Short mmCIF file of N, CA and C in Angstrom, two decimals:
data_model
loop_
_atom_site.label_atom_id
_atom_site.label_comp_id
_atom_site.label_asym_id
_atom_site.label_seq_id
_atom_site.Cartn_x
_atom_site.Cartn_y
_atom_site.Cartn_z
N UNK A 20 77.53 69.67 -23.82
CA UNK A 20 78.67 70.57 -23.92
C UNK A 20 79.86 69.94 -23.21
N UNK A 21 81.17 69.87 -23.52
CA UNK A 21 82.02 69.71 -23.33
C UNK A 21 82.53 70.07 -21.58
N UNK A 22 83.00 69.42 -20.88
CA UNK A 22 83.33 70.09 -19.60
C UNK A 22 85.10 70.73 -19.81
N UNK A 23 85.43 70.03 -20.35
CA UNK A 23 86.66 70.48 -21.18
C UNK A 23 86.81 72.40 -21.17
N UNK A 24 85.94 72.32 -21.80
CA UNK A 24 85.80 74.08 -22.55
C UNK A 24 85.21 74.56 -21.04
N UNK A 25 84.32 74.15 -20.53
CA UNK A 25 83.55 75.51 -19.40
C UNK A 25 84.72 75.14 -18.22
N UNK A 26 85.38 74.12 -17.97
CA UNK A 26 86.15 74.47 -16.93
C UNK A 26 86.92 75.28 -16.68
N UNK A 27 88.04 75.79 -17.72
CA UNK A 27 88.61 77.01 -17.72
C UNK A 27 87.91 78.16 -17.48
N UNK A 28 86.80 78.66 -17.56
CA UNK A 28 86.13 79.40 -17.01
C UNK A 28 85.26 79.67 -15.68
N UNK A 29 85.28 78.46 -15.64
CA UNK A 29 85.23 78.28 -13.62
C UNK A 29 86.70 78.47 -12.96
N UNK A 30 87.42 77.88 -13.08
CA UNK A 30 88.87 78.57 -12.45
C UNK A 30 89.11 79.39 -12.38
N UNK A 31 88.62 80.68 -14.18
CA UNK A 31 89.24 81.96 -14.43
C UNK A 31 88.49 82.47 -12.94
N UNK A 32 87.27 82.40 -13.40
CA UNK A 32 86.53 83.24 -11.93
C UNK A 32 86.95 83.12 -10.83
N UNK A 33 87.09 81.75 -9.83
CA UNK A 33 87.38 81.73 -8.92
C UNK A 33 89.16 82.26 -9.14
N UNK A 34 89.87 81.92 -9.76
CA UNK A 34 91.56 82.63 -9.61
C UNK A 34 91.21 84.14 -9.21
N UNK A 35 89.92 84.77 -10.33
CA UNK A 35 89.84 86.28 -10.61
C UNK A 35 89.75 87.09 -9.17
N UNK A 36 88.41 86.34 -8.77
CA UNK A 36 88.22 87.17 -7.43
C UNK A 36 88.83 86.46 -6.12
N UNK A 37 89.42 85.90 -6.12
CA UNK A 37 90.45 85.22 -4.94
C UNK A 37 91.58 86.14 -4.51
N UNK A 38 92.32 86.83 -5.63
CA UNK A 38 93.44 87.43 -6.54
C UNK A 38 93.07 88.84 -6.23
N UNK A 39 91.77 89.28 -6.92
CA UNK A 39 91.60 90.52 -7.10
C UNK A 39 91.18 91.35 -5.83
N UNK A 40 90.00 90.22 -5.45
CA UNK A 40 88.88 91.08 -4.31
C UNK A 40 88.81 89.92 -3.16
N UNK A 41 89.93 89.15 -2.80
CA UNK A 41 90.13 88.40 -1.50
C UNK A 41 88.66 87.74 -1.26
N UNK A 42 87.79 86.63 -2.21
CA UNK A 42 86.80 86.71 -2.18
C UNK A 42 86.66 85.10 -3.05
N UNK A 43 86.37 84.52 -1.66
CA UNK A 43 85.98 82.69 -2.17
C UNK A 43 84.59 82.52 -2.63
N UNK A 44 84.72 81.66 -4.12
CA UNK A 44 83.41 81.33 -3.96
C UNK A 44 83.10 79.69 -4.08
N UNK A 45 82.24 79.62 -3.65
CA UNK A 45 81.75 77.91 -3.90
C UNK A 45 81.03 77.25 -5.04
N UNK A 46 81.39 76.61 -5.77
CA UNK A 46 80.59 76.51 -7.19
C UNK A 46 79.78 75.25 -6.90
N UNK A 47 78.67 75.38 -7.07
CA UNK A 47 77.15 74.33 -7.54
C UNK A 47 77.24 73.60 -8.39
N UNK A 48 76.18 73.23 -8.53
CA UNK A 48 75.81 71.87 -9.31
C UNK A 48 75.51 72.52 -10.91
N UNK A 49 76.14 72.38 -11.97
CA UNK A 49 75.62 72.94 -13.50
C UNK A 49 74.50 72.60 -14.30
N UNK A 50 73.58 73.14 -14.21
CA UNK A 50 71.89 72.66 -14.87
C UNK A 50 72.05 73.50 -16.50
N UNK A 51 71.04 73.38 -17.21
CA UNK A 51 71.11 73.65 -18.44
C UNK A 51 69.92 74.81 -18.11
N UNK A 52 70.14 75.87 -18.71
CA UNK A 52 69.40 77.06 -18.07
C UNK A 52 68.04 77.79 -19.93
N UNK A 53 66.64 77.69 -19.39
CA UNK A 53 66.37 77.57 -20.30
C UNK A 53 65.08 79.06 -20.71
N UNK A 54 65.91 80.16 -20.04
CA UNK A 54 64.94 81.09 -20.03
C UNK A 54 66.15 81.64 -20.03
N UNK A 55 66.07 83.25 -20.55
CA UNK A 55 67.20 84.75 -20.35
C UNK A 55 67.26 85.33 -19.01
N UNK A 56 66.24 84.90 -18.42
CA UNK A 56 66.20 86.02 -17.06
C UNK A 56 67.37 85.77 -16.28
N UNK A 57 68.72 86.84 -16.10
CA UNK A 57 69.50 86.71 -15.49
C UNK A 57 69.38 86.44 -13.26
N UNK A 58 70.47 85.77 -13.41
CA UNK A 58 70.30 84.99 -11.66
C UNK A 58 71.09 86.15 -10.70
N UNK A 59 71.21 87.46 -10.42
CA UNK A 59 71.79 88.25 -10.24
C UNK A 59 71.08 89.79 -10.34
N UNK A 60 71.65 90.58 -9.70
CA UNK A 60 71.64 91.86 -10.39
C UNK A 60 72.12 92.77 -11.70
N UNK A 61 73.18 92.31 -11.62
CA UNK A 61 74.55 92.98 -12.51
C UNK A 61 74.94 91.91 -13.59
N UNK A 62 74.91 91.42 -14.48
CA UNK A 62 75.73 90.71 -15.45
C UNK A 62 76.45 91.37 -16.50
N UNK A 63 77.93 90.90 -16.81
CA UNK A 63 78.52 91.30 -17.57
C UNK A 63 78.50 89.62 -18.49
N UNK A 64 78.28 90.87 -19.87
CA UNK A 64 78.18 89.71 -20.68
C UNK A 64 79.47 89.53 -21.68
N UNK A 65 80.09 88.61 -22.60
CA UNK A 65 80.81 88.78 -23.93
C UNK A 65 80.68 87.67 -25.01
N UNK A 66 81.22 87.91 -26.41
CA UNK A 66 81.45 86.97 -26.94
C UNK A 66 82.34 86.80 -27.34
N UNK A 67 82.33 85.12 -28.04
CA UNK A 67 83.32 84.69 -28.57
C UNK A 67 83.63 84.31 -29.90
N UNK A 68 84.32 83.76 -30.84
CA UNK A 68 84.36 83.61 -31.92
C UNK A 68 85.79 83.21 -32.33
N UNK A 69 85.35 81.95 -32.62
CA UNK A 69 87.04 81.78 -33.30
C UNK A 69 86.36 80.49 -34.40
N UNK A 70 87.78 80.10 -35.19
CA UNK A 70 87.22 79.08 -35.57
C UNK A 70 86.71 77.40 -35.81
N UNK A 71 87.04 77.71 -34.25
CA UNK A 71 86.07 75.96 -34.06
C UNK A 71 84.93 76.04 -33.58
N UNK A 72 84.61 77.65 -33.27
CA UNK A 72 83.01 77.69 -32.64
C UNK A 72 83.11 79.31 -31.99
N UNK A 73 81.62 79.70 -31.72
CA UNK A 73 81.46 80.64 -31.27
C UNK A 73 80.18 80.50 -29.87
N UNK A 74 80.12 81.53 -28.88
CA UNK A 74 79.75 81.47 -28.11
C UNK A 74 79.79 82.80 -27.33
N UNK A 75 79.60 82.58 -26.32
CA UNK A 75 79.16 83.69 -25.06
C UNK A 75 79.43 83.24 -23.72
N UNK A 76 80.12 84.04 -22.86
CA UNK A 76 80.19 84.09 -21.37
C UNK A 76 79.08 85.10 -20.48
N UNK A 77 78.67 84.86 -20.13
CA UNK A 77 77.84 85.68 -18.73
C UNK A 77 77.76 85.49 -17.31
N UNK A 78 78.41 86.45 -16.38
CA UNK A 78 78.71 86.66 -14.77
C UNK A 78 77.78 87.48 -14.57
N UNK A 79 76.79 86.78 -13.57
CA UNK A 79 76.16 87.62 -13.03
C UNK A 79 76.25 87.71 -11.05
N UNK A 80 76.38 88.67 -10.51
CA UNK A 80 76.49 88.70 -9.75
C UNK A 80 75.00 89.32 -8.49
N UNK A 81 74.69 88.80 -7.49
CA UNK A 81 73.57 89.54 -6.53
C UNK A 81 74.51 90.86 -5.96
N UNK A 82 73.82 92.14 -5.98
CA UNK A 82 74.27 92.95 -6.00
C UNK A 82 74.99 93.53 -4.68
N UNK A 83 74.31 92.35 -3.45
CA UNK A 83 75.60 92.49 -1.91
C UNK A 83 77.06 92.05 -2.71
N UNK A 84 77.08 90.76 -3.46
CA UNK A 84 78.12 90.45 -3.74
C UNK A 84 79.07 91.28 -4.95
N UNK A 85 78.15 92.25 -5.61
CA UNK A 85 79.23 93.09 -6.48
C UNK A 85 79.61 94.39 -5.29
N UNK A 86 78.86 95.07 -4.85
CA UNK A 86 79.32 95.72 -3.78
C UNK A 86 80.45 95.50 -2.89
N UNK A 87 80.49 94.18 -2.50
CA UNK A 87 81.53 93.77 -1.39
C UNK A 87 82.46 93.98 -2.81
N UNK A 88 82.62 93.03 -3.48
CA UNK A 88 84.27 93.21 -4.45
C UNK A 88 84.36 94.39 -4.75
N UNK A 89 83.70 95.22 -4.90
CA UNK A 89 83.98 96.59 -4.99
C UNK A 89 84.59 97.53 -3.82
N UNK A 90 83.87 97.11 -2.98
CA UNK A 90 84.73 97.78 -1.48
C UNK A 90 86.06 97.06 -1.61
N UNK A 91 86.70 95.47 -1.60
CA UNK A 91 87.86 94.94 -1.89
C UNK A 91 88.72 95.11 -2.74
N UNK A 92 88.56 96.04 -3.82
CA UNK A 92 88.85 96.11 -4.36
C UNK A 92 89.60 97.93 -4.45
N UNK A 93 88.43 98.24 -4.29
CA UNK A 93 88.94 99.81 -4.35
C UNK A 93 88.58 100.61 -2.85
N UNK A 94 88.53 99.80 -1.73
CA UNK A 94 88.55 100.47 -0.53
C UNK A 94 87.51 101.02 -0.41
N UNK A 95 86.28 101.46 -0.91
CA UNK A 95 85.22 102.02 -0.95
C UNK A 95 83.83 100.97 -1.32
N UNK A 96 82.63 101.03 -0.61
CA UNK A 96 81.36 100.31 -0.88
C UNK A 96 80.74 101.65 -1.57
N UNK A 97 80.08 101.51 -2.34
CA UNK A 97 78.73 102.16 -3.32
C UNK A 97 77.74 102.05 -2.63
N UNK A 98 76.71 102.76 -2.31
CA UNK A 98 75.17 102.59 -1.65
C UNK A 98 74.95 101.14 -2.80
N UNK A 99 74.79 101.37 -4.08
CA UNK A 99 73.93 100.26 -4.58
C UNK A 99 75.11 100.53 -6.15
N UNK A 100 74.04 99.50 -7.10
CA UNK A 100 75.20 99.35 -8.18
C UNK A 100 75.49 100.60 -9.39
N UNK A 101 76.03 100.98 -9.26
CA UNK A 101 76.39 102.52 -9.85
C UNK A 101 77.61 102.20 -10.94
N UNK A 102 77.86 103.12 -11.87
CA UNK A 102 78.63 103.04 -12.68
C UNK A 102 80.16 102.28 -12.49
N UNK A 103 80.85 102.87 -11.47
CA UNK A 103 81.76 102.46 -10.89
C UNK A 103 81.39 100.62 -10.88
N UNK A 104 80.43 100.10 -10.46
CA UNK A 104 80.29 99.28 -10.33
C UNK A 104 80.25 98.39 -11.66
N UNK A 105 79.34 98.97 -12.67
CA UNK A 105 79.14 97.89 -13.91
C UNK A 105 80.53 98.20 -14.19
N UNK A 106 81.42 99.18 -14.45
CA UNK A 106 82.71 99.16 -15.10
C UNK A 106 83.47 97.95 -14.70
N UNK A 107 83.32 97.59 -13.56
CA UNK A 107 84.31 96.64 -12.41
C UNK A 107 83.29 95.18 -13.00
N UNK A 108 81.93 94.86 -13.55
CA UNK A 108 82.31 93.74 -13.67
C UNK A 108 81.93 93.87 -15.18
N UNK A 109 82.29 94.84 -15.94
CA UNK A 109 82.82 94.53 -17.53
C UNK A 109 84.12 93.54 -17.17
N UNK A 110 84.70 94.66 -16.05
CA UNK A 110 86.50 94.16 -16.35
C UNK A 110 86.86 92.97 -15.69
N UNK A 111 85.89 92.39 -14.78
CA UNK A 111 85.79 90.99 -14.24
C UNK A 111 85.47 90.07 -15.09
N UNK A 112 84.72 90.51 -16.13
CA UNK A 112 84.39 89.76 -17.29
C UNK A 112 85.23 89.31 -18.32
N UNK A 113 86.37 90.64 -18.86
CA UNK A 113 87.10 90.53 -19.81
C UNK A 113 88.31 89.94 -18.76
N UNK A 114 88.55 89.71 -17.69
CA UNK A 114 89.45 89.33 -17.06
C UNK A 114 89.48 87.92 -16.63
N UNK A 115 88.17 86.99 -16.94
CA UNK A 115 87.64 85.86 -16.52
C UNK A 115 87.70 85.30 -18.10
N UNK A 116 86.79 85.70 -18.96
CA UNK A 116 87.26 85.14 -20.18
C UNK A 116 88.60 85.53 -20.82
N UNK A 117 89.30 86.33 -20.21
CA UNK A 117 91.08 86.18 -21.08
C UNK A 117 91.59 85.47 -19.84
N UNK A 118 91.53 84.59 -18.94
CA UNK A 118 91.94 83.61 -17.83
C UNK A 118 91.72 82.45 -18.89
N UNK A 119 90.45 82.48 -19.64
CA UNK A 119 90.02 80.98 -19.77
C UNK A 119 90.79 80.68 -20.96
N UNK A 120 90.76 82.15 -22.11
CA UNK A 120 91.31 82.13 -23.08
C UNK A 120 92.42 81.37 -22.98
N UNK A 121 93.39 81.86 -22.53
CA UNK A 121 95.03 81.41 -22.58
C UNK A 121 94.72 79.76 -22.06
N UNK A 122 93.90 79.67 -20.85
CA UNK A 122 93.93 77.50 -20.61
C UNK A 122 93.37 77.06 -22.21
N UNK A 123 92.77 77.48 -22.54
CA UNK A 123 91.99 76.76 -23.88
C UNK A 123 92.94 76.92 -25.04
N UNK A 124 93.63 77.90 -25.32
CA UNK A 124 94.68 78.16 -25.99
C UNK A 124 95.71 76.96 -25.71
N UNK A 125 96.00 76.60 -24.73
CA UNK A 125 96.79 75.50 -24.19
C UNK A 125 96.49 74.21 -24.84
N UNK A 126 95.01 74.01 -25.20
CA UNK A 126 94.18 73.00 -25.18
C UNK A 126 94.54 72.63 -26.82
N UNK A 127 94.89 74.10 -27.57
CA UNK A 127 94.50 74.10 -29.01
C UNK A 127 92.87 74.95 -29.19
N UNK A 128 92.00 74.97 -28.54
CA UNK A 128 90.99 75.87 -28.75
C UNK A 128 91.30 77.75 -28.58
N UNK A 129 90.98 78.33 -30.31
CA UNK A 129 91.51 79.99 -30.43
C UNK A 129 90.15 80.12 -30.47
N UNK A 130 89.92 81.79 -29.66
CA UNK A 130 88.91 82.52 -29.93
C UNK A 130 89.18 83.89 -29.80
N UNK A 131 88.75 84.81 -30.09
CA UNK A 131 88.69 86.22 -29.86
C UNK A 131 87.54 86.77 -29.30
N UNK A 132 87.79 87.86 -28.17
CA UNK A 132 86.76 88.07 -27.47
C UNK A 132 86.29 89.51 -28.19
N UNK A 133 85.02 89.54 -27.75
CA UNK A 133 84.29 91.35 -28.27
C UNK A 133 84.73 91.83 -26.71
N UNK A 134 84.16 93.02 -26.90
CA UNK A 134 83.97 93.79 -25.54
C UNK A 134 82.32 93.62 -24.83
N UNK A 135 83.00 93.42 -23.35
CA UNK A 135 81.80 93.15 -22.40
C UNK A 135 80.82 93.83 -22.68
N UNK A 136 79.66 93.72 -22.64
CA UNK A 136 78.38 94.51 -22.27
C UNK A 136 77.87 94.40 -20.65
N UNK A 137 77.51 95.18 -19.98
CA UNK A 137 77.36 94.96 -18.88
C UNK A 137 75.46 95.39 -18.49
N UNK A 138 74.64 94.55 -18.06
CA UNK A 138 73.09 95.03 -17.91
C UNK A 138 73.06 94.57 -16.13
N UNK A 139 72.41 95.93 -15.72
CA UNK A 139 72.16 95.99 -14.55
C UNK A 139 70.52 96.07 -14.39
N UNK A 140 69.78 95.76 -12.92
CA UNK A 140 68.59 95.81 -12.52
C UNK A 140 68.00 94.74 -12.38
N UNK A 141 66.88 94.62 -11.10
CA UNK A 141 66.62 93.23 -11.21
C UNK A 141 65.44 93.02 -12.63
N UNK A 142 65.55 91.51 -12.41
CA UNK A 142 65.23 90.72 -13.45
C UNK A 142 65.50 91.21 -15.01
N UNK A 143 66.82 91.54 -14.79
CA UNK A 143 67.23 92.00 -16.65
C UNK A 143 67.30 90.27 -17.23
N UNK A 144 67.28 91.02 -18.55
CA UNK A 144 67.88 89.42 -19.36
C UNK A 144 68.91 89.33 -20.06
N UNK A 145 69.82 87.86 -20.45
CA UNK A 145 70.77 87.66 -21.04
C UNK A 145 70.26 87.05 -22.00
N UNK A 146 71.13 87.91 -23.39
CA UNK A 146 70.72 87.25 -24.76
C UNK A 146 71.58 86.69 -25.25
N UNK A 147 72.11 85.31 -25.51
CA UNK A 147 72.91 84.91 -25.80
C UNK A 147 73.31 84.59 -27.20
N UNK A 148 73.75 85.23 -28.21
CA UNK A 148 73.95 84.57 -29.69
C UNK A 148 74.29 83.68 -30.59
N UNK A 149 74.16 82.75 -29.81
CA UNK A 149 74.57 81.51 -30.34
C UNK A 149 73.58 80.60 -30.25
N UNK A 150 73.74 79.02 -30.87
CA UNK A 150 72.36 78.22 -30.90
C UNK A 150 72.76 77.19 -29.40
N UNK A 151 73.78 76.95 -29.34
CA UNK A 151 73.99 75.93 -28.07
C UNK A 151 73.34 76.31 -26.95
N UNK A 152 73.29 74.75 -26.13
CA UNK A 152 72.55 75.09 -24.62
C UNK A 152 73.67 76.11 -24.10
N UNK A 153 72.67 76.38 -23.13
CA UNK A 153 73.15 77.35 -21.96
C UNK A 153 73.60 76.45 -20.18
N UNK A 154 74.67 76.60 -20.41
CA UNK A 154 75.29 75.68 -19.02
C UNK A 154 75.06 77.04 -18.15
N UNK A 155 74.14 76.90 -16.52
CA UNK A 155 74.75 77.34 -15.84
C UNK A 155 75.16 76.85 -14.65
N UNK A 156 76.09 77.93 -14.13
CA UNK A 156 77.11 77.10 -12.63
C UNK A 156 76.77 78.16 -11.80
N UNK A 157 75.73 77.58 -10.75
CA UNK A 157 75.50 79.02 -9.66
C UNK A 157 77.01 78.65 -9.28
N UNK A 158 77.44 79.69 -8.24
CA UNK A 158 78.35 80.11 -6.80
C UNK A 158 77.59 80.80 -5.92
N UNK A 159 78.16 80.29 -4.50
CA UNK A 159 77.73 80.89 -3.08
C UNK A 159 79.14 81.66 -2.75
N UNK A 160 78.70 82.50 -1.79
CA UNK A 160 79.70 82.94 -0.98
C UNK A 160 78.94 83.41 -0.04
N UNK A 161 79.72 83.87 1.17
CA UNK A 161 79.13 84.68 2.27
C UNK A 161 78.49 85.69 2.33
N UNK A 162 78.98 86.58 1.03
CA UNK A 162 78.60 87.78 0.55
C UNK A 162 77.60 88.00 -0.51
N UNK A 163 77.61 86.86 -0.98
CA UNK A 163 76.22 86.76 -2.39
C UNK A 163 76.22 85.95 -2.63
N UNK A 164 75.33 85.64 -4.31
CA UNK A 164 75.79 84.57 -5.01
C UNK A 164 76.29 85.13 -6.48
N UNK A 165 76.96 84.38 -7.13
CA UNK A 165 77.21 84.51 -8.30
C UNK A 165 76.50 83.32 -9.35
N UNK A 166 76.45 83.81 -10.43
CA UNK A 166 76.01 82.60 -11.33
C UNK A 166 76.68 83.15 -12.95
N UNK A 167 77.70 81.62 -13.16
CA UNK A 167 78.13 81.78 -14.54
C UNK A 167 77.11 81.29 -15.90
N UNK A 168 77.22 81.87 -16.78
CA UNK A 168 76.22 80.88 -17.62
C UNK A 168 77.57 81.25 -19.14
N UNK A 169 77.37 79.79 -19.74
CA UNK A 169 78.62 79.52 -21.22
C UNK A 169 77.52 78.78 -21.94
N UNK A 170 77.46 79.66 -23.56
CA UNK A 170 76.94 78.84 -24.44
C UNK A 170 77.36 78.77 -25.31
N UNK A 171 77.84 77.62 -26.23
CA UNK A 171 78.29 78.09 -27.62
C UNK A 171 78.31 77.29 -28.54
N UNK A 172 78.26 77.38 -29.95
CA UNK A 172 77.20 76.93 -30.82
C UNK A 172 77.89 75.47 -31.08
N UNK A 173 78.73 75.39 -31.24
CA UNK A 173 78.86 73.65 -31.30
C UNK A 173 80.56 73.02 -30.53
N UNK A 174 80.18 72.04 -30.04
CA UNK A 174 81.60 71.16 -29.28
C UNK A 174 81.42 69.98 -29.08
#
């Protein structure tokens, strides 16, 4: 896969929650990820589709670390991940892939996004619709970890 295409989506994130929820993260080493079982509690998922290719974004977050952006965000912590919460990382989602959108747009790469799906609980899974590998990029922070995963069917 192209590093071209997933980098804009490592920036979107880190710009997103830097910006949004005062909240650094450190990005890892990118392995090719070869099972659904999401790395997180919470993932918000979407797709993509345009016509040089189609694909999928997925943020998943450990659920100290959706909590904290949630207190940063709206002044309030949740006991655990509650509605309030998946809403906040649909919109981290659609706010991370329309970041990446517009750099790739830059690039000449168009896509149109669906609307997030968001699956909470441990060991949920991500189904991704497309045939391409699955890149993922853990992140650390103080507060959790995050892990991005981008797949999409040809580049």
């Amino acid at each position: 896969m192209n590093v071209e295409f997933i980098n804009p989506f490592l920036s979107s994130l880190l710009n997103v929650l830097s910006t949004m929820a005062q909240t650094e993260l450190k990005p890892g080493k990118p392995s090719l990820k070869k099972d659904e079982v999401a790395r997180g509690d919470v993932s918000g998922l979407i797709g993509m589709v345009g016509p040089q290719t189609k694909g999928s974004l997925s943020i998943s977050f450990d659920e100290s670390l959706a909590l904290t952006i949630m207190e940063r965000m709206l002044g309030e912590r949740p006991e655990t991940i509650d509605e309030e919460v998946t809403d906040m990382v649909g919109e981290i989602t659609n706010m991370v892939t329309g970041g990446a959108k517009t750099l790739l747009g830059e690039k000449g790469y168009e896509f149109d996004m669906a609307t997030p799906v968001v699956v909470s609980g441990k060991g949920h899974t991500i189904a991704h619709k497309c045939e391409g590998a699955k890149v993922l990029i853990p992140f650390t922070s103080a507060d959790g970890n995050a892990n991005i995963e981008v797949s999409f069917d040809k580049l």
